[in-house]
mmCIF file of C-alpha atoms and ligand atoms in Angstrom:
data_model
loop_
_atom_site.group_PDB
_atom_site.id
_atom_site.type_symbol
_atom_site.label_atom_id
_atom_site.label_comp_id
_atom_site.label_asym_id
_atom_site.label_seq_id
_atom_site.Cartn_x
_atom_site.Cartn_y
_atom_site.Cartn_z
ATOM 1 C CA MET M 1 -21.299 7.515 -46.782
ATOM 2 C CA SER M 2 -22.084 7.650 -43.019
ATOM 3 C CA TYR M 3 -20.465 8.642 -39.829
ATOM 4 C CA ARG M 4 -19.386 5.030 -39.309
ATOM 5 C CA ASP M 5 -17.977 4.847 -42.510
ATOM 6 C CA ILE M 6 -15.701 7.696 -42.039
ATOM 7 C CA ILE M 7 -14.579 6.703 -38.524
ATOM 8 C CA ASP M 8 -13.451 3.249 -40.189
ATOM 9 C CA ARG M 9 -11.562 5.191 -43.229
ATOM 10 C CA ILE M 10 -9.724 7.193 -40.635
ATOM 11 C CA ARG M 11 -8.692 4.427 -38.550
ATOM 12 C CA ALA M 12 -7.521 2.553 -41.695
ATOM 13 C CA ALA M 13 -5.719 5.621 -43.055
ATOM 14 C CA GLU M 14 -4.129 5.820 -39.350
ATOM 15 C CA ARG M 15 -2.836 2.239 -39.916
ATOM 16 C CA ALA M 16 -1.707 2.712 -43.314
ATOM 17 C CA ALA M 17 0.473 5.652 -42.247
ATOM 18 C CA ASP M 18 1.857 3.479 -39.192
ATOM 19 C CA ARG M 19 0.342 6.033 -37.026
ATOM 20 C CA PRO M 20 -1.207 5.168 -33.823
ATOM 21 C CA GLU M 21 -5.016 4.381 -33.367
ATOM 22 C CA GLY M 22 -6.785 7.593 -32.526
ATOM 23 C CA SER M 23 -4.054 9.887 -33.310
ATOM 24 C CA VAL M 24 -6.485 11.772 -35.857
ATOM 25 C CA GLN M 25 -9.400 13.645 -34.296
ATOM 26 C CA LEU M 26 -12.534 14.045 -36.442
ATOM 27 C CA VAL M 27 -13.943 17.482 -36.384
ATOM 28 C CA ALA M 28 -17.591 16.771 -37.809
ATOM 29 C CA VAL M 29 -18.292 20.030 -39.660
ATOM 30 C CA SER M 30 -22.391 20.423 -38.905
ATOM 31 C CA LYS M 31 -22.504 23.803 -40.654
ATOM 32 C CA GLN M 32 -25.873 24.363 -42.782
ATOM 33 C CA GLN M 33 -26.795 20.667 -41.854
ATOM 34 C CA PRO M 34 -30.417 19.871 -40.716
ATOM 35 C CA GLU M 35 -30.835 19.092 -37.208
ATOM 36 C CA GLU M 36 -31.792 15.649 -37.583
ATOM 37 C CA ARG M 37 -28.566 14.728 -39.130
ATOM 38 C CA VAL M 38 -26.453 16.245 -36.475
ATOM 39 C CA ARG M 39 -28.790 14.462 -34.028
ATOM 40 C CA ALA M 40 -27.975 11.080 -35.654
ATOM 41 C CA VAL M 41 -24.119 11.674 -35.374
ATOM 42 C CA LEU M 42 -24.612 12.822 -31.521
ATOM 43 C CA GLY M 43 -26.667 9.639 -31.016
ATOM 44 C CA ALA M 44 -23.786 7.434 -32.568
ATOM 45 C CA GLY M 45 -21.608 9.002 -29.613
ATOM 46 C CA HIS M 46 -19.730 11.654 -31.353
ATOM 47 C CA ARG M 47 -18.854 14.831 -29.536
ATOM 48 C CA LEU M 48 -16.563 16.961 -31.444
ATOM 49 C CA PHE M 49 -18.036 19.331 -33.873
ATOM 50 C CA GLY M 50 -17.113 22.165 -36.067
ATOM 51 C CA GLU M 51 -18.884 25.442 -37.435
ATOM 52 C CA ASN M 52 -17.750 27.974 -39.591
ATOM 53 C CA ARG M 53 -19.959 31.166 -38.572
ATOM 54 C CA VAL M 54 -20.269 32.151 -34.872
ATOM 55 C CA GLN M 55 -23.971 33.128 -34.804
ATOM 56 C CA GLU M 56 -25.077 29.956 -36.705
ATOM 57 C CA ALA M 57 -23.157 27.954 -34.157
ATOM 58 C CA ALA M 58 -24.576 29.726 -31.360
ATOM 59 C CA ARG M 59 -28.083 29.405 -32.457
ATOM 60 C CA ARG M 60 -27.909 25.694 -33.003
ATOM 61 C CA TRP M 61 -25.551 24.490 -30.225
ATOM 62 C CA THR M 62 -26.763 26.744 -27.347
ATOM 63 C CA PRO M 63 -30.021 24.473 -27.172
ATOM 64 C CA LEU M 64 -28.244 21.339 -28.051
ATOM 65 C CA ARG M 65 -25.875 21.842 -25.349
ATOM 66 C CA GLU M 66 -28.405 21.373 -22.742
ATOM 67 C CA GLU M 67 -28.924 17.751 -23.881
ATOM 68 C CA TYR M 68 -25.343 17.167 -24.671
ATOM 69 C CA PRO M 69 -23.186 19.037 -22.331
ATOM 70 C CA ASP M 70 -20.096 17.496 -23.112
ATOM 71 C CA VAL M 71 -20.191 18.549 -26.972
ATOM 72 C CA GLU M 72 -16.935 20.270 -28.032
ATOM 73 C CA LEU M 73 -16.873 22.839 -30.620
ATOM 74 C CA HIS M 74 -14.250 24.119 -32.881
ATOM 75 C CA LEU M 75 -14.411 27.257 -35.092
ATOM 76 C CA VAL M 76 -13.350 26.303 -38.650
ATOM 77 C CA GLY M 77 -14.261 29.646 -40.505
ATOM 78 C CA PRO M 78 -12.819 33.142 -40.571
ATOM 79 C CA LEU M 79 -13.532 35.326 -37.688
ATOM 80 C CA GLN M 80 -14.297 38.913 -37.219
ATOM 81 C CA THR M 81 -12.822 40.636 -34.495
ATOM 82 C CA ASN M 82 -16.149 42.080 -33.401
ATOM 83 C CA LYS M 83 -17.164 38.577 -32.984
ATOM 84 C CA ALA M 84 -14.309 37.296 -31.060
ATOM 85 C CA ARG M 85 -15.916 37.545 -27.609
ATOM 86 C CA GLN M 86 -18.614 35.299 -28.410
ATOM 87 C CA ALA M 87 -16.564 33.039 -30.227
ATOM 88 C CA VAL M 88 -14.348 32.336 -27.353
ATOM 89 C CA GLU M 89 -17.244 31.831 -25.184
ATOM 90 C CA LEU M 90 -18.659 29.148 -27.693
ATOM 91 C CA PHE M 91 -15.597 27.490 -28.881
ATOM 92 C CA SER M 92 -12.848 25.414 -27.340
ATOM 93 C CA THR M 93 -10.366 25.712 -30.434
ATOM 94 C CA ILE M 94 -10.131 28.130 -33.125
ATOM 95 C CA HIS M 95 -8.614 26.906 -36.412
ATOM 96 C CA SER M 96 -8.637 30.420 -38.278
ATOM 97 C CA LEU M 97 -6.322 32.837 -36.691
ATOM 98 C CA ASP M 98 -4.828 34.653 -39.876
ATOM 99 C CA ARG M 99 -4.056 38.346 -38.666
ATOM 100 C CA PRO M 100 -2.156 40.469 -36.114
ATOM 101 C CA LYS M 101 -5.319 42.212 -34.992
ATOM 102 C CA LEU M 102 -7.323 39.164 -34.355
ATOM 103 C CA ALA M 103 -4.326 37.794 -32.262
ATOM 104 C CA ARG M 104 -4.320 40.888 -30.286
ATOM 105 C CA LYS M 105 -8.005 40.336 -29.613
ATOM 106 C CA LEU M 106 -7.705 37.036 -28.510
ATOM 107 C CA ALA M 107 -4.836 37.778 -26.264
ATOM 108 C CA GLN M 108 -6.721 40.636 -24.671
ATOM 109 C CA LEU M 109 -9.689 38.335 -23.885
ATOM 110 C CA ALA M 110 -7.544 35.558 -22.573
ATOM 111 C CA GLN M 111 -6.079 38.225 -20.126
ATOM 112 C CA GLU M 112 -9.605 39.110 -19.157
ATOM 113 C CA ARG M 113 -10.989 35.720 -18.945
ATOM 114 C CA GLY M 114 -7.830 33.829 -17.566
ATOM 115 C CA SER M 115 -8.462 31.221 -20.267
ATOM 116 C CA SER M 116 -8.157 31.239 -24.171
ATOM 117 C CA PRO M 117 -9.383 28.676 -26.959
ATOM 118 C CA THR M 118 -6.540 26.734 -28.148
ATOM 119 C CA VAL M 119 -5.663 28.211 -31.764
ATOM 120 C CA PHE M 120 -4.331 27.103 -35.015
ATOM 121 C CA ILE M 121 -2.793 29.592 -37.499
ATOM 122 C CA GLN M 122 -4.336 29.224 -41.014
ATOM 123 C CA VAL M 123 -1.749 29.453 -43.808
ATOM 124 C CA ASN M 124 -2.979 30.303 -47.165
ATOM 125 C CA THR M 125 -0.871 27.690 -48.982
ATOM 126 C CA GLY M 126 -2.128 28.278 -52.245
ATOM 127 C CA LYS M 127 -1.865 32.105 -52.179
ATOM 128 C CA GLU M 128 -5.758 32.306 -53.140
ATOM 129 C CA PRO M 129 -6.852 36.143 -52.875
ATOM 130 C CA GLN M 130 -10.262 35.245 -51.936
ATOM 131 C CA LYS M 131 -9.077 32.770 -49.224
ATOM 132 C CA ALA M 132 -7.999 33.537 -45.513
ATOM 133 C CA GLY M 133 -4.772 32.766 -44.159
ATOM 134 C CA VAL M 134 -1.171 34.377 -43.819
ATOM 135 C CA LEU M 135 0.927 33.606 -46.919
ATOM 136 C CA PRO M 136 3.787 30.612 -46.430
ATOM 137 C CA GLU M 137 6.587 33.238 -46.495
ATOM 138 C CA ASP M 138 4.878 35.334 -43.703
ATOM 139 C CA ALA M 139 4.093 32.316 -41.337
ATOM 140 C CA ASP M 140 7.171 32.117 -39.344
ATOM 141 C CA ALA M 141 7.161 35.694 -38.305
ATOM 142 C CA PHE M 142 3.526 35.557 -37.315
ATOM 143 C CA ILE M 143 3.872 32.233 -35.395
ATOM 144 C CA ALA M 144 6.662 34.131 -33.346
ATOM 145 C CA GLU M 145 4.333 37.059 -32.904
ATOM 146 C CA VAL M 146 1.432 34.895 -31.589
ATOM 147 C CA ARG M 147 3.730 32.790 -29.187
ATOM 148 C CA ALA M 148 5.065 36.233 -27.925
ATOM 149 C CA MET M 149 1.269 37.044 -27.036
ATOM 150 C CA GLU M 150 1.125 33.668 -24.875
ATOM 151 C CA LEU M 151 -1.930 32.226 -26.843
ATOM 152 C CA PRO M 152 -2.088 28.686 -26.575
ATOM 153 C CA LEU M 153 -0.692 27.980 -30.330
ATOM 154 C CA THR M 154 -1.215 24.194 -31.071
ATOM 155 C CA GLY M 155 -0.593 24.228 -34.728
ATOM 156 C CA LEU M 156 -1.576 25.086 -38.433
ATOM 157 C CA MET M 157 -4.376 24.828 -40.800
ATOM 158 C CA CYS M 158 -4.923 24.955 -44.430
ATOM 159 C CA ILE M 159 -7.631 24.363 -47.117
ATOM 160 C CA PRO M 160 -5.941 23.390 -50.448
ATOM 161 C CA PRO M 161 -7.024 25.205 -53.838
ATOM 162 C CA VAL M 162 -9.959 23.023 -55.367
ATOM 163 C CA ASP M 163 -8.177 22.583 -58.472
ATOM 164 C CA GLU M 164 -4.610 21.462 -57.201
ATOM 165 C CA GLU M 165 -2.972 18.437 -55.867
ATOM 166 C CA PRO M 166 -3.727 18.645 -52.066
ATOM 167 C CA ALA M 167 -0.745 16.527 -51.131
ATOM 168 C CA LEU M 168 1.877 19.290 -52.112
ATOM 169 C CA HIS M 169 -0.243 21.852 -49.840
ATOM 170 C CA PHE M 170 -0.340 19.198 -46.988
ATOM 171 C CA ALA M 171 3.378 18.630 -47.140
ATOM 172 C CA LEU M 172 4.052 22.263 -47.177
ATOM 173 C CA LEU M 173 1.915 23.084 -44.305
ATOM 174 C CA ARG M 174 3.581 20.146 -42.490
ATOM 175 C CA ARG M 175 7.421 21.541 -43.337
ATOM 176 C CA ILE M 176 6.146 24.948 -41.917
ATOM 177 C CA ALA M 177 4.924 23.262 -38.627
ATOM 178 C CA GLU M 178 7.820 21.153 -38.097
ATOM 179 C CA ARG M 179 10.361 23.918 -38.548
ATOM 180 C CA ASN M 180 8.427 25.930 -36.002
ATOM 181 C CA GLY M 181 8.035 22.967 -33.682
ATOM 182 C CA LEU M 182 4.419 22.903 -33.781
ATOM 183 C CA GLU M 183 2.519 19.488 -33.410
ATOM 184 C CA GLY M 184 -0.866 20.238 -34.847
ATOM 185 C CA LEU M 185 -2.147 20.018 -38.292
ATOM 186 C CA SER M 186 -5.694 20.863 -39.103
ATOM 187 C CA MET M 187 -6.011 19.557 -42.785
ATOM 188 C CA GLY M 188 -8.024 17.400 -44.834
ATOM 189 C CA MET M 189 -11.777 17.553 -45.541
ATOM 190 C CA SER M 190 -14.364 15.110 -47.268
ATOM 191 C CA ARG M 191 -12.434 14.699 -50.453
ATOM 192 C CA ASP M 192 -8.971 14.421 -49.460
ATOM 193 C CA PHE M 193 -8.733 13.401 -45.502
ATOM 194 C CA GLU M 194 -6.921 10.251 -46.357
ATOM 195 C CA THR M 195 -4.246 12.010 -48.022
ATOM 196 C CA ALA M 196 -3.794 14.563 -45.186
ATOM 197 C CA ILE M 197 -3.607 11.763 -42.735
ATOM 198 C CA ARG M 198 -0.788 10.224 -44.606
ATOM 199 C CA PHE M 199 0.925 13.684 -44.551
ATOM 200 C CA GLY M 200 0.375 13.970 -40.822
ATOM 201 C CA ALA M 201 -3.077 15.626 -39.980
ATOM 202 C CA THR M 202 -4.007 15.601 -36.522
ATOM 203 C CA HIS M 203 -7.392 16.844 -37.107
ATOM 204 C CA VAL M 204 -9.680 16.523 -40.106
ATOM 205 C CA ARG M 205 -12.610 18.574 -40.833
ATOM 206 C CA ILE M 206 -15.250 16.669 -42.478
ATOM 207 C CA GLY M 207 -18.689 17.843 -43.281
ATOM 208 C CA SER M 208 -20.484 16.442 -46.379
ATOM 209 C CA ALA M 209 -19.025 13.024 -46.456
ATOM 210 C CA ILE M 210 -20.731 12.456 -43.063
ATOM 211 C CA PHE M 211 -24.142 14.571 -43.413
ATOM 212 C CA GLY M 212 -24.583 14.607 -47.011
ATOM 213 C CA PRO M 213 -24.785 17.724 -48.988
ATOM 214 C CA ARG M 214 -25.395 21.110 -47.444
ATOM 215 C CA ALA M 215 -28.340 23.191 -47.683
ATOM 216 C CA PRO M 216 -27.675 26.280 -49.345
ATOM 217 C CA ARG M 217 -27.387 29.636 -46.904
ATOM 218 C CA GLU M 218 -30.414 31.733 -47.249
ATOM 219 C CA ASP M 219 -27.621 34.709 -47.235
ATOM 220 C CA PRO M 220 -25.032 33.363 -49.589
ATOM 221 C CA ALA M 221 -23.533 36.428 -49.958
ATOM 222 C CA GLY M 222 -23.812 37.240 -46.139
ATOM 223 C CA LYS M 223 -20.600 38.368 -44.223
ATOM 224 C CA PRO M 224 -18.391 35.456 -42.785
ATOM 225 C CA SER M 225 -18.201 35.400 -38.969
HETATM 226 C C1 LIG F 1 -17.227 23.548 -44.831
HETATM 227 C C2 LIG F 1 -15.637 23.096 -44.219
HETATM 228 C C3 LIG F 1 -14.971 22.151 -44.135
HETATM 229 C C4 LIG F 1 -15.791 20.619 -44.645
HETATM 230 O O1 LIG F 1 -16.071 20.638 -45.718
HETATM 231 P P1 LIG F 1 -16.567 19.251 -46.655
HETATM 232 O O2 LIG F 1 -15.863 19.238 -47.976
HETATM 233 O O3 LIG F 1 -17.988 19.274 -46.483
HETATM 234 O O4 LIG F 1 -16.052 18.087 -45.704
HETATM 235 C C5 LIG F 1 -13.950 21.877 -43.509
HETATM 236 N N1 LIG F 1 -13.448 22.952 -43.345
HETATM 237 C C6 LIG F 1 -13.629 24.310 -43.521
HETATM 238 C C7 LIG F 1 -12.893 25.285 -43.074
HETATM 239 C C8 LIG F 1 -15.163 24.358 -44.055
HETATM 240 O O5 LIG F 1 -15.512 25.710 -43.987
#
């Protein structure tokens, strides 16, 4: 697999779903990848990257952005409130808004800065205890709460349970988005992005299928950002 193959498969999936070419954005998830692989994808002209930890993203992208100032970064992993300030400085979009406390912090930072990253609300469609996200039955109320804070909410995000049919989860996420008038759907990873595109994904988050297997972290039990 390679970057070019993935682009071709995304375009083919758009056509198969009768969706306009380019309606699906590829967030290339570069976490834990060696720099040479990331550079290869930059060299192919790609500029939209996803990371799941704030500190790791800052380490990698602060120097790389000197060379590639037009890179756009999306945070796809959980965000601790005490790292929110650094996150809003680094990322143009946050895919993982999942609780009122974080929403209030982002709203406060937006006030202060006069701008805010675009946000997706993460929904825990599989109701998995170890996973972030609001429960499906709490989503409507949380969406209303985030809207009342005037954060630039664009859509919803989910990560289906590994052992379940992802289509059911993508369909559920789309239903919640539709009844709330939200257009953005961040769903689909290496193993299921074509299904996600069939169900209306606007952003697919793909790591290993582009870059290859990830190196294990030195602190696998370390705190999420
Ligand atoms: C790591 C990660 C991805 C990419 O996963 P792959 O299976 O390598 O495509 C997508 N979304 C989130 C939230 C991730 O943490």
